[in-house]
Amino acid sequence: ALMLAGLVLVAPAAAATEVPLVVVQGFAAVPLVKNAGTDQEVTVFPPENVGTTGFVADLTTALVTGFIEYGANGANWDAFGKRVLPVVKDMLDDIAYNTDGTPVNDNVTHETYDEPMSSYTEEERKAIFTEFGLKYAEQYNPDLVYAFGYDWRESPIDCANDLNDFIKYVKARTGSSKVNVVAISQG
């Protein structure tokens, strides 16, 4: 079992170090932005208001009153939901999807990273590649490591098509006939 666990870290090193590495991030590792490329650009996921006192107070109040109403109404989850869900909806409204699978807001997209790891500062690398991705990338030339960002709200088929396009991009940019791919969690 230890040998198999060790192979997880050795396998990338055993692969040719001149073959580009594409790191496919896990769930919600890539920020979602509203109004990308404009002076009104803002990160909407992860939500910036989660750490604010106002949000924490609103959610705490909703949870407490929701549980009181849940108990007062004979273990009625609808009573709980009517208190808590509006607060959560306000927090996540920008990233919501309609029931038909289309985004509520067409102006929300994900960050993209078209440059190799070597093009980013140390701080940017930590944000873009996550700790697990950085661990794999240590085995490679930073000029050949790329992060694939995707919108985790979309269909996995659409994300797979986007990944295919990104792999073609990396191959064309580096002149390589193949790439190594490491997927983290949902990636």
PDB file of N, CA and C in Angstrom, residues 25-128:
ATOM      1  N   GLN A  25      -7.841  21.356 -12.151  1.00  0.00           N
ATOM      2  CA  GLN A  25      -8.183  21.659 -10.765  1.00  0.00           C
ATOM      3  C   GLN A  25      -9.452  20.950 -10.296  1.00  0.00           C
ATOM      4  N   GLY A  26      -9.650  20.944  -8.992  1.00  0.00           N
ATOM      5  CA  GLY A  26     -10.824  20.331  -8.394  1.00  0.00           C
ATOM      6  C   GLY A  26     -11.998  21.297  -8.310  1.00  0.00           C
ATOM      7  N   PHE A  27     -13.059  20.834  -7.705  1.00  0.00           N
ATOM      8  CA  PHE A  27     -14.298  21.599  -7.564  1.00  0.00           C
ATOM      9  C   PHE A  27     -14.038  22.956  -6.942  1.00  0.00           C
ATOM     10  N   ALA A  28     -14.526  23.981  -7.596  1.00  0.00           N
ATOM     11  CA  ALA A  28     -14.517  25.357  -7.096  1.00  0.00           C
ATOM     12  C   ALA A  28     -13.118  25.912  -6.838  1.00  0.00           C
ATOM     13  N   ALA A  29     -12.081  25.302  -7.420  1.00  0.00           N
ATOM     14  CA  ALA A  29     -10.723  25.819  -7.230  1.00  0.00           C
ATOM     15  C   ALA A  29     -10.452  27.023  -8.116  1.00  0.00           C
ATOM     16  N   VAL A  30     -11.243  27.180  -9.158  1.00  0.00           N
ATOM     17  CA  VAL A  30     -11.056  28.278 -10.099  1.00  0.00           C
ATOM     18  C   VAL A  30     -12.091  29.360  -9.789  1.00  0.00           C
ATOM     19  N   PRO A  31     -11.650  30.580  -9.559  1.00  0.00           N
ATOM     20  CA  PRO A  31     -12.602  31.652  -9.243  1.00  0.00           C
ATOM     21  C   PRO A  31     -13.574  31.927 -10.393  1.00  0.00           C
ATOM     22  N   LEU A  32     -14.803  32.259 -10.036  1.00  0.00           N
ATOM     23  CA  LEU A  32     -15.796  32.714 -10.999  1.00  0.00           C
ATOM     24  C   LEU A  32     -15.878  34.225 -10.877  1.00  0.00           C
ATOM     25  N   VAL A  33     -15.864  34.907 -12.013  1.00  0.00           N
ATOM     26  CA  VAL A  33     -15.880  36.363 -12.010  1.00  0.00           C
ATOM     27  C   VAL A  33     -17.073  36.897 -12.786  1.00  0.00           C
ATOM     28  N   LYS A  34     -17.561  38.025 -12.333  1.00  0.00           N
ATOM     29  CA  LYS A  34     -18.668  38.724 -12.989  1.00  0.00           C
ATOM     30  C   LYS A  34     -18.088  39.935 -13.696  1.00  0.00           C
ATOM     31  N   ASN A  35     -18.557  40.181 -14.912  1.00  0.00           N
ATOM     32  CA  ASN A  35     -18.106  41.322 -15.714  1.00  0.00           C
ATOM     33  C   ASN A  35     -16.604  41.280 -15.979  1.00  0.00           C
ATOM     34  N   ALA A  36     -16.093  40.097 -16.362  1.00  0.00           N
ATOM     35  CA  ALA A  36     -14.660  39.921 -16.612  1.00  0.00           C
ATOM     36  C   ALA A  36     -14.160  40.917 -17.650  1.00  0.00           C
ATOM     37  N   GLY A  37     -12.987  41.479 -17.374  1.00  0.00           N
ATOM     38  CA  GLY A  37     -12.340  42.383 -18.295  1.00  0.00           C
ATOM     39  C   GLY A  37     -12.870  43.800 -18.304  1.00  0.00           C
ATOM     40  N   THR A  38     -13.774  44.111 -17.381  1.00  0.00           N
ATOM     41  CA  THR A  38     -14.302  45.471 -17.301  1.00  0.00           C
ATOM     42  C   THR A  38     -13.873  46.093 -15.970  1.00  0.00           C
ATOM     43  N   ASP A  39     -14.158  47.380 -15.807  1.00  0.00           N
ATOM     44  CA  ASP A  39     -13.823  48.015 -14.539  1.00  0.00           C
ATOM     45  C   ASP A  39     -14.806  47.624 -13.429  1.00  0.00           C
ATOM     46  N   GLN A  40     -15.857  46.880 -13.780  1.00  0.00           N
ATOM     47  CA  GLN A  40     -16.787  46.357 -12.776  1.00  0.00           C
ATOM     48  C   GLN A  40     -16.521  44.881 -12.456  1.00  0.00           C
ATOM     49  N   GLU A  41     -15.357  44.356 -12.876  1.00  0.00           N
ATOM     50  CA  GLU A  41     -15.044  42.946 -12.623  1.00  0.00           C
ATOM     51  C   GLU A  41     -14.978  42.685 -11.124  1.00  0.00           C
ATOM     52  N   VAL A  42     -15.622  41.596 -10.715  1.00  0.00           N
ATOM     53  CA  VAL A  42     -15.629  41.212  -9.310  1.00  0.00           C
ATOM     54  C   VAL A  42     -15.665  39.683  -9.217  1.00  0.00           C
ATOM     55  N   THR A  43     -14.948  39.130  -8.254  1.00  0.00           N
ATOM     56  CA  THR A  43     -14.988  37.692  -8.011  1.00  0.00           C
ATOM     57  C   THR A  43     -16.284  37.377  -7.270  1.00  0.00           C
ATOM     58  N   VAL A  44     -17.068  36.454  -7.826  1.00  0.00           N
ATOM     59  CA  VAL A  44     -18.335  36.089  -7.185  1.00  0.00           C
ATOM     60  C   VAL A  44     -18.285  34.710  -6.549  1.00  0.00           C
ATOM     61  N   PHE A  45     -17.258  33.915  -6.879  1.00  0.00           N
ATOM     62  CA  PHE A  45     -17.029  32.658  -6.183  1.00  0.00           C
ATOM     63  C   PHE A  45     -15.544  32.389  -6.171  1.00  0.00           C
ATOM     64  N   PRO A  46     -14.963  32.157  -5.018  1.00  0.00           N
ATOM     65  CA  PRO A  46     -15.645  32.080  -3.745  1.00  0.00           C
ATOM     66  C   PRO A  46     -16.220  33.434  -3.356  1.00  0.00           C
ATOM     67  N   PRO A  47     -17.400  33.396  -2.731  1.00  0.00           N
ATOM     68  CA  PRO A  47     -18.062  34.658  -2.389  1.00  0.00           C
ATOM     69  C   PRO A  47     -17.250  35.478  -1.400  1.00  0.00           C
ATOM     70  N   GLU A  48     -17.070  36.732  -1.739  1.00  0.00           N
ATOM     71  CA  GLU A  48     -16.285  37.617  -0.876  1.00  0.00           C
ATOM     72  C   GLU A  48     -17.038  37.992   0.394  1.00  0.00           C
ATOM     73  N   ASN A  49     -18.365  37.928   0.355  1.00  0.00           N
ATOM     74  CA  ASN A  49     -19.150  38.357   1.522  1.00  0.00           C
ATOM     75  C   ASN A  49     -19.242  37.302   2.616  1.00  0.00           C
ATOM     76  N   VAL A  50     -18.739  36.083   2.381  1.00  0.00           N
ATOM     77  CA  VAL A  50     -18.834  35.040   3.400  1.00  0.00           C
ATOM     78  C   VAL A  50     -18.092  35.437   4.671  1.00  0.00           C
ATOM     79  N   GLY A  51     -16.956  36.087   4.536  1.00  0.00           N
ATOM     80  CA  GLY A  51     -16.179  36.456   5.711  1.00  0.00           C
ATOM     81  C   GLY A  51     -16.644  37.734   6.386  1.00  0.00           C
ATOM     82  N   THR A  52     -17.643  38.389   5.836  1.00  0.00           N
ATOM     83  CA  THR A  52     -18.081  39.645   6.428  1.00  0.00           C
ATOM     84  C   THR A  52     -18.965  39.405   7.632  1.00  0.00           C
ATOM     85  N   THR A  53     -18.894  40.324   8.552  1.00  0.00           N
ATOM     86  CA  THR A  53     -19.699  40.230   9.768  1.00  0.00           C
ATOM     87  C   THR A  53     -21.184  40.234   9.439  1.00  0.00           C
ATOM     88  N   GLY A  54     -21.590  41.047   8.457  1.00  0.00           N
ATOM     89  CA  GLY A  54     -23.003  41.119   8.093  1.00  0.00           C
ATOM     90  C   GLY A  54     -23.541  39.792   7.615  1.00  0.00           C
ATOM     91  N   PHE A  55     -22.781  39.106   6.765  1.00  0.00           N
ATOM     92  CA  PHE A  55     -23.239  37.805   6.279  1.00  0.00           C
ATOM     93  C   PHE A  55     -23.304  36.792   7.411  1.00  0.00           C
ATOM     94  N   VAL A  56     -22.272  36.750   8.234  1.00  0.00           N
ATOM     95  CA  VAL A  56     -22.238  35.799   9.345  1.00  0.00           C
ATOM     96  C   VAL A  56     -23.418  36.054  10.281  1.00  0.00           C
ATOM     97  N   ALA A  57     -23.685  37.319  10.579  1.00  0.00           N
ATOM     98  CA  ALA A  57     -24.813  37.657  11.454  1.00  0.00           C
ATOM     99  C   ALA A  57     -26.136  37.257  10.804  1.00  0.00           C
ATOM    100  N   ASP A  58     -26.286  37.550   9.509  1.00  0.00           N
ATOM    101  CA  ASP A  58     -27.531  37.188   8.813  1.00  0.00           C
ATOM    102  C   ASP A  58     -27.739  35.683   8.794  1.00  0.00           C
ATOM    103  N   LEU A  59     -26.673  34.934   8.493  1.00  0.00           N
ATOM    104  CA  LEU A  59     -26.802  33.478   8.438  1.00  0.00           C
ATOM    105  C   LEU A  59     -27.057  32.904   9.827  1.00  0.00           C
ATOM    106  N   THR A  60     -26.365  33.412  10.835  1.00  0.00           N
ATOM    107  CA  THR A  60     -26.574  32.926  12.200  1.00  0.00           C
ATOM    108  C   THR A  60     -28.013  33.181  12.639  1.00  0.00           C
ATOM    109  N   THR A  61     -28.513  34.370  12.379  1.00  0.00           N
ATOM    110  CA  THR A  61     -29.903  34.702  12.724  1.00  0.00           C
ATOM    111  C   THR A  61     -30.870  33.772  11.995  1.00  0.00           C
ATOM    112  N   ALA A  62     -30.622  33.544  10.710  1.00  0.00           N
ATOM    113  CA  ALA A  62     -31.502  32.669   9.925  1.00  0.00           C
ATOM    114  C   ALA A  62     -31.469  31.242  10.453  1.00  0.00           C
ATOM    115  N   LEU A  63     -30.296  30.748  10.800  1.00  0.00           N
ATOM    116  CA  LEU A  63     -30.194  29.384  11.337  1.00  0.00           C
ATOM    117  C   LEU A  63     -30.921  29.245  12.665  1.00  0.00           C
ATOM    118  N   VAL A  64     -30.706  30.203  13.560  1.00  0.00           N
ATOM    119  CA  VAL A  64     -31.356  30.137  14.880  1.00  0.00           C
ATOM    120  C   VAL A  64     -32.871  30.230  14.744  1.00  0.00           C
ATOM    121  N   THR A  65     -33.346  31.234  14.015  1.00  0.00           N
ATOM    122  CA  THR A  65     -34.800  31.371  13.864  1.00  0.00           C
ATOM    123  C   THR A  65     -35.376  30.211  13.055  1.00  0.00           C
ATOM    124  N   GLY A  66     -34.603  29.709  12.102  1.00  0.00           N
ATOM    125  CA  GLY A  66     -35.062  28.557  11.324  1.00  0.00           C
ATOM    126  C   GLY A  66     -35.248  27.322  12.190  1.00  0.00           C
ATOM    127  N   PHE A  67     -34.295  27.063  13.084  1.00  0.00           N
ATOM    128  CA  PHE A  67     -34.429  25.907  13.978  1.00  0.00           C
ATOM    129  C   PHE A  67     -35.567  26.096  14.969  1.00  0.00           C
ATOM    130  N   ILE A  68     -35.760  27.317  15.433  1.00  0.00           N
ATOM    131  CA  ILE A  68     -36.886  27.578  16.347  1.00  0.00           C
ATOM    132  C   ILE A  68     -38.199  27.313  15.622  1.00  0.00           C
ATOM    133  N   GLU A  69     -38.330  27.847  14.413  1.00  0.00           N
ATOM    134  CA  GLU A  69     -39.561  27.636  13.648  1.00  0.00           C
ATOM    135  C   GLU A  69     -39.724  26.177  13.232  1.00  0.00           C
ATOM    136  N   TYR A  70     -38.617  25.494  12.956  1.00  0.00           N
ATOM    137  CA  TYR A  70     -38.656  24.064  12.636  1.00  0.00           C
ATOM    138  C   TYR A  70     -39.280  23.300  13.798  1.00  0.00           C
ATOM    139  N   GLY A  71     -38.785  23.568  15.007  1.00  0.00           N
ATOM    140  CA  GLY A  71     -39.313  22.884  16.187  1.00  0.00           C
ATOM    141  C   GLY A  71     -40.723  23.316  16.531  1.00  0.00           C
ATOM    142  N   ALA A  72     -41.016  24.603  16.403  1.00  0.00           N
ATOM    143  CA  ALA A  72     -42.341  25.121  16.761  1.00  0.00           C
ATOM    144  C   ALA A  72     -43.421  24.635  15.791  1.00  0.00           C
ATOM    145  N   ASN A  73     -43.015  24.250  14.593  1.00  0.00           N
ATOM    146  CA  ASN A  73     -43.978  23.799  13.592  1.00  0.00           C
ATOM    147  C   ASN A  73     -43.946  22.287  13.396  1.00  0.00           C
ATOM    148  N   GLY A  74     -43.590  21.564  14.451  1.00  0.00           N
ATOM    149  CA  GLY A  74     -43.640  20.103  14.391  1.00  0.00           C
ATOM    150  C   GLY A  74     -42.621  19.491  13.445  1.00  0.00           C
ATOM    151  N   ALA A  75     -41.378  19.884  13.579  1.00  0.00           N
ATOM    152  CA  ALA A  75     -40.284  19.360  12.750  1.00  0.00           C
ATOM    153  C   ALA A  75     -40.550  19.589  11.269  1.00  0.00           C
ATOM    154  N   ASN A  76     -40.936  20.803  10.944  1.00  0.00           N
ATOM    155  CA  ASN A  76     -41.262  21.171   9.565  1.00  0.00           C
ATOM    156  C   ASN A  76     -40.032  21.815   8.914  1.00  0.00           C
ATOM    157  N   TRP A  77     -39.428  21.084   7.977  1.00  0.00           N
ATOM    158  CA  TRP A  77     -38.232  21.582   7.306  1.00  0.00           C
ATOM    159  C   TRP A  77     -38.541  22.773   6.408  1.00  0.00           C
ATOM    160  N   ASP A  78     -39.769  22.873   5.920  1.00  0.00           N
ATOM    161  CA  ASP A  78     -40.136  24.033   5.098  1.00  0.00           C
ATOM    162  C   ASP A  78     -40.000  25.322   5.908  1.00  0.00           C
ATOM    163  N   ALA A  79     -40.384  25.276   7.176  1.00  0.00           N
ATOM    164  CA  ALA A  79     -40.263  26.457   8.036  1.00  0.00           C
ATOM    165  C   ALA A  79     -38.787  26.834   8.196  1.00  0.00           C
ATOM    166  N   PHE A  80     -37.926  25.838   8.352  1.00  0.00           N
ATOM    167  CA  PHE A  80     -36.489  26.082   8.456  1.00  0.00           C
ATOM    168  C   PHE A  80     -35.964  26.683   7.150  1.00  0.00           C
ATOM    169  N   GLY A  81     -36.325  26.074   6.047  1.00  0.00           N
ATOM    170  CA  GLY A  81     -35.860  26.521   4.736  1.00  0.00           C
ATOM    171  C   GLY A  81     -36.271  27.941   4.402  1.00  0.00           C
ATOM    172  N   LYS A  82     -37.466  28.335   4.821  1.00  0.00           N
ATOM    173  CA  LYS A  82     -37.939  29.691   4.529  1.00  0.00           C
ATOM    174  C   LYS A  82     -37.092  30.752   5.208  1.00  0.00           C
ATOM    175  N   ARG A  83     -36.400  30.399   6.274  1.00  0.00           N
ATOM    176  CA  ARG A  83     -35.523  31.340   6.964  1.00  0.00           C
ATOM    177  C   ARG A  83     -34.093  31.311   6.400  1.00  0.00           C
ATOM    178  N   VAL A  84     -33.599  30.122   6.138  1.00  0.00           N
ATOM    179  CA  VAL A  84     -32.190  29.967   5.777  1.00  0.00           C
ATOM    180  C   VAL A  84     -31.934  30.160   4.283  1.00  0.00           C
ATOM    181  N   LEU A  85     -32.783  29.607   3.446  1.00  0.00           N
ATOM    182  CA  LEU A  85     -32.512  29.630   2.008  1.00  0.00           C
ATOM    183  C   LEU A  85     -32.418  31.027   1.396  1.00  0.00           C
ATOM    184  N   PRO A  86     -33.216  32.011   1.816  1.00  0.00           N
ATOM    185  CA  PRO A  86     -33.041  33.352   1.232  1.00  0.00           C
ATOM    186  C   PRO A  86     -31.652  33.955   1.491  1.00  0.00           C
ATOM    187  N   VAL A  87     -31.074  33.673   2.645  1.00  0.00           N
ATOM    188  CA  VAL A  87     -29.741  34.194   2.959  1.00  0.00           C
ATOM    189  C   VAL A  87     -28.699  33.528   2.061  1.00  0.00           C
ATOM    190  N   VAL A  88     -28.814  32.207   1.910  1.00  0.00           N
ATOM    191  CA  VAL A  88     -27.887  31.478   1.048  1.00  0.00           C
ATOM    192  C   VAL A  88     -28.080  31.903  -0.406  1.00  0.00           C
ATOM    193  N   LYS A  89     -29.327  32.090  -0.820  1.00  0.00           N
ATOM    194  CA  LYS A  89     -29.616  32.522  -2.195  1.00  0.00           C
ATOM    195  C   LYS A  89     -28.965  33.869  -2.476  1.00  0.00           C
ATOM    196  N   ASP A  90     -29.074  34.809  -1.555  1.00  0.00           N
ATOM    197  CA  ASP A  90     -28.441  36.116  -1.751  1.00  0.00           C
ATOM    198  C   ASP A  90     -26.929  35.985  -1.929  1.00  0.00           C
ATOM    199  N   MET A  91     -26.334  35.081  -1.155  1.00  0.00           N
ATOM    200  CA  MET A  91     -24.892  34.893  -1.220  1.00  0.00           C
ATOM    201  C   MET A  91     -24.470  34.280  -2.560  1.00  0.00           C
ATOM    202  N   LEU A  92     -25.258  33.357  -3.086  1.00  0.00           N
ATOM    203  CA  LEU A  92     -24.877  32.606  -4.281  1.00  0.00           C
ATOM    204  C   LEU A  92     -25.639  33.021  -5.536  1.00  0.00           C
ATOM    205  N   ASP A  93     -26.406  34.085  -5.463  1.00  0.00           N
ATOM    206  CA  ASP A  93     -27.271  34.498  -6.565  1.00  0.00           C
ATOM    207  C   ASP A  93     -26.516  34.703  -7.876  1.00  0.00           C
ATOM    208  N   ASP A  94     -25.342  35.276  -7.826  1.00  0.00           N
ATOM    209  CA  ASP A  94     -24.589  35.556  -9.053  1.00  0.00           C
ATOM    210  C   ASP A  94     -24.174  34.304  -9.807  1.00  0.00           C
ATOM    211  N   ILE A  95     -24.029  33.168  -9.117  1.00  0.00           N
ATOM    212  CA  ILE A  95     -23.554  31.964  -9.789  1.00  0.00           C
ATOM    213  C   ILE A  95     -24.671  30.953 -10.052  1.00  0.00           C
ATOM    214  N   ALA A  96     -25.898  31.344  -9.797  1.00  0.00           N
ATOM    215  CA  ALA A  96     -27.032  30.429  -9.940  1.00  0.00           C
ATOM    216  C   ALA A  96     -27.295  30.046 -11.395  1.00  0.00           C
ATOM    217  N   TYR A  97     -27.885  28.894 -11.553  1.00  0.00           N
ATOM    218  CA  TYR A  97     -28.340  28.398 -12.850  1.00  0.00           C
ATOM    219  C   TYR A  97     -29.849  28.239 -12.819  1.00  0.00           C
ATOM    220  N   ASN A  98     -30.476  28.403 -13.970  1.00  0.00           N
ATOM    221  CA  ASN A  98     -31.905  28.155 -14.109  1.00  0.00           C
ATOM    222  C   ASN A  98     -32.147  26.649 -14.140  1.00  0.00           C
ATOM    223  N   THR A  99     -33.395  26.253 -13.976  1.00  0.00           N
ATOM    224  CA  THR A  99     -33.716  24.822 -13.974  1.00  0.00           C
ATOM    225  C   THR A  99     -33.455  24.160 -15.322  1.00  0.00           C
ATOM    226  N   ASP A 100     -33.364  24.950 -16.393  1.00  0.00           N
ATOM    227  CA  ASP A 100     -33.083  24.371 -17.718  1.00  0.00           C
ATOM    228  C   ASP A 100     -31.583  24.231 -17.979  1.00  0.00           C
ATOM    229  N   GLY A 101     -30.743  24.543 -16.990  1.00  0.00           N
ATOM    230  CA  GLY A 101     -29.306  24.374 -17.133  1.00  0.00           C
ATOM    231  C   GLY A 101     -28.574  25.570 -17.707  1.00  0.00           C
ATOM    232  N   THR A 102     -29.255  26.685 -17.854  1.00  0.00           N
ATOM    233  CA  THR A 102     -28.604  27.900 -18.350  1.00  0.00           C
ATOM    234  C   THR A 102     -28.291  28.814 -17.170  1.00  0.00           C
ATOM    235  N   PRO A 103     -27.208  29.588 -17.274  1.00  0.00           N
ATOM    236  CA  PRO A 103     -26.858  30.471 -16.154  1.00  0.00           C
ATOM    237  C   PRO A 103     -27.859  31.615 -16.004  1.00  0.00           C
ATOM    238  N   VAL A 104     -28.142  31.983 -14.781  1.00  0.00           N
ATOM    239  CA  VAL A 104     -29.000  33.132 -14.509  1.00  0.00           C
ATOM    240  C   VAL A 104     -28.325  34.396 -15.023  1.00  0.00           C
ATOM    241  N   ASN A 105     -27.021  34.492 -14.797  1.00  0.00           N
ATOM    242  CA  ASN A 105     -26.244  35.655 -15.229  1.00  0.00           C
ATOM    243  C   ASN A 105     -25.265  35.235 -16.314  1.00  0.00           C
ATOM    244  N   ASP A 106     -25.467  35.737 -17.516  1.00  0.00           N
ATOM    245  CA  ASP A 106     -24.572  35.411 -18.619  1.00  0.00           C
ATOM    246  C   ASP A 106     -23.206  36.072 -18.479  1.00  0.00           C
ATOM    247  N   ASN A 107     -23.070  37.006 -17.575  1.00  0.00           N
ATOM    248  CA  ASN A 107     -21.819  37.757 -17.443  1.00  0.00           C
ATOM    249  C   ASN A 107     -20.906  37.185 -16.354  1.00  0.00           C
ATOM    250  N   VAL A 108     -21.135  35.941 -15.951  1.00  0.00           N
ATOM    251  CA  VAL A 108     -20.266  35.283 -14.982  1.00  0.00           C
ATOM    252  C   VAL A 108     -19.502  34.183 -15.713  1.00  0.00           C
ATOM    253  N   THR A 109     -18.188  34.206 -15.578  1.00  0.00           N
ATOM    254  CA  THR A 109     -17.339  33.220 -16.229  1.00  0.00           C
ATOM    255  C   THR A 109     -16.216  32.816 -15.282  1.00  0.00           C
ATOM    256  N   HIS A 110     -15.379  31.925 -15.707  1.00  0.00           N
ATOM    257  CA  HIS A 110     -14.267  31.465 -14.866  1.00  0.00           C
ATOM    258  C   HIS A 110     -12.953  32.091 -15.319  1.00  0.00           C
ATOM    259  N   GLU A 111     -12.009  32.102 -14.404  1.00  0.00           N
ATOM    260  CA  GLU A 111     -10.667  32.571 -14.717  1.00  0.00           C
ATOM    261  C   GLU A 111     -10.018  31.576 -15.676  1.00  0.00           C
ATOM    262  N   THR A 112      -9.189  32.057 -16.569  1.00  0.00           N
ATOM    263  CA  THR A 112      -8.437  31.175 -17.449  1.00  0.00           C
ATOM    264  C   THR A 112      -6.954  31.460 -17.278  1.00  0.00           C
ATOM    265  N   TYR A 113      -6.154  30.432 -17.508  1.00  0.00           N
ATOM    266  CA  TYR A 113      -4.715  30.541 -17.316  1.00  0.00           C
ATOM    267  C   TYR A 113      -4.026  29.966 -18.549  1.00  0.00           C
ATOM    268  N   ASP A 114      -3.660  30.848 -19.468  1.00  0.00           N
ATOM    269  CA  ASP A 114      -3.080  30.412 -20.732  1.00  0.00           C
ATOM    270  C   ASP A 114      -1.560  30.357 -20.717  1.00  0.00           C
ATOM    271  N   GLU A 115      -0.950  30.788 -19.648  1.00  0.00           N
ATOM    272  CA  GLU A 115       0.505  30.847 -19.566  1.00  0.00           C
ATOM    273  C   GLU A 115       1.038  29.681 -18.735  1.00  0.00           C
ATOM    274  N   PRO A 116       2.293  29.293 -18.968  1.00  0.00           N
ATOM    275  CA  PRO A 116       2.886  28.243 -18.133  1.00  0.00           C
ATOM    276  C   PRO A 116       3.145  28.756 -16.719  1.00  0.00           C
ATOM    277  N   MET A 117       3.349  27.830 -15.814  1.00  0.00           N
ATOM    278  CA  MET A 117       3.564  28.162 -14.411  1.00  0.00           C
ATOM    279  C   MET A 117       4.680  29.178 -14.231  1.00  0.00           C
ATOM    280  N   SER A 118       5.720  29.103 -15.030  1.00  0.00           N
ATOM    281  CA  SER A 118       6.862  30.004 -14.882  1.00  0.00           C
ATOM    282  C   SER A 118       6.493  31.467 -15.111  1.00  0.00           C
ATOM    283  N   SER A 119       5.347  31.733 -15.720  1.00  0.00           N
ATOM    284  CA  SER A 119       4.920  33.113 -16.003  1.00  0.00           C
ATOM    285  C   SER A 119       4.268  33.793 -14.806  1.00  0.00           C
ATOM    286  N   TYR A 120       4.003  33.039 -13.757  1.00  0.00           N
ATOM    287  CA  TYR A 120       3.278  33.575 -12.611  1.00  0.00           C
ATOM    288  C   TYR A 120       4.196  33.753 -11.416  1.00  0.00           C
ATOM    289  N   THR A 121       3.845  34.707 -10.550  1.00  0.00           N
ATOM    290  CA  THR A 121       4.597  34.902  -9.308  1.00  0.00           C
ATOM    291  C   THR A 121       4.320  33.728  -8.372  1.00  0.00           C
ATOM    292  N   GLU A 122       5.115  33.621  -7.331  1.00  0.00           N
ATOM    293  CA  GLU A 122       4.927  32.542  -6.358  1.00  0.00           C
ATOM    294  C   GLU A 122       3.530  32.602  -5.742  1.00  0.00           C
ATOM    295  N   GLU A 123       3.076  33.799  -5.418  1.00  0.00           N
ATOM    296  CA  GLU A 123       1.741  33.964  -4.833  1.00  0.00           C
ATOM    297  C   GLU A 123       0.654  33.537  -5.826  1.00  0.00           C
ATOM    298  N   GLU A 124       0.799  33.943  -7.084  1.00  0.00           N
ATOM    299  CA  GLU A 124      -0.173  33.550  -8.110  1.00  0.00           C
ATOM    300  C   GLU A 124      -0.166  32.042  -8.309  1.00  0.00           C
ATOM    301  N   ARG A 125       1.019  31.443  -8.306  1.00  0.00           N
ATOM    302  CA  ARG A 125       1.106  29.984  -8.466  1.00  0.00           C
ATOM    303  C   ARG A 125       0.314  29.260  -7.391  1.00  0.00           C
ATOM    304  N   LYS A 126       0.458  29.705  -6.156  1.00  0.00           N
ATOM    305  CA  LYS A 126      -0.257  29.060  -5.050  1.00  0.00           C
ATOM    306  C   LYS A 126      -1.765  29.169  -5.231  1.00  0.00           C
ATOM    307  N   ALA A 127      -2.226  30.304  -5.721  1.00  0.00           N
ATOM    308  CA  ALA A 127      -3.660  30.509  -5.930  1.00  0.00           C
ATOM    309  C   ALA A 127      -4.166  29.714  -7.129  1.00  0.00           C
ATOM    310  N   ILE A 128      -3.378  29.646  -8.187  1.00  0.00           N
ATOM    311  CA  ILE A 128      -3.815  29.010  -9.422  1.00  0.00           C
ATOM    312  C   ILE A 128      -3.720  27.487  -9.354  1.00  0.00           C
TER     313      ILE A 128
END
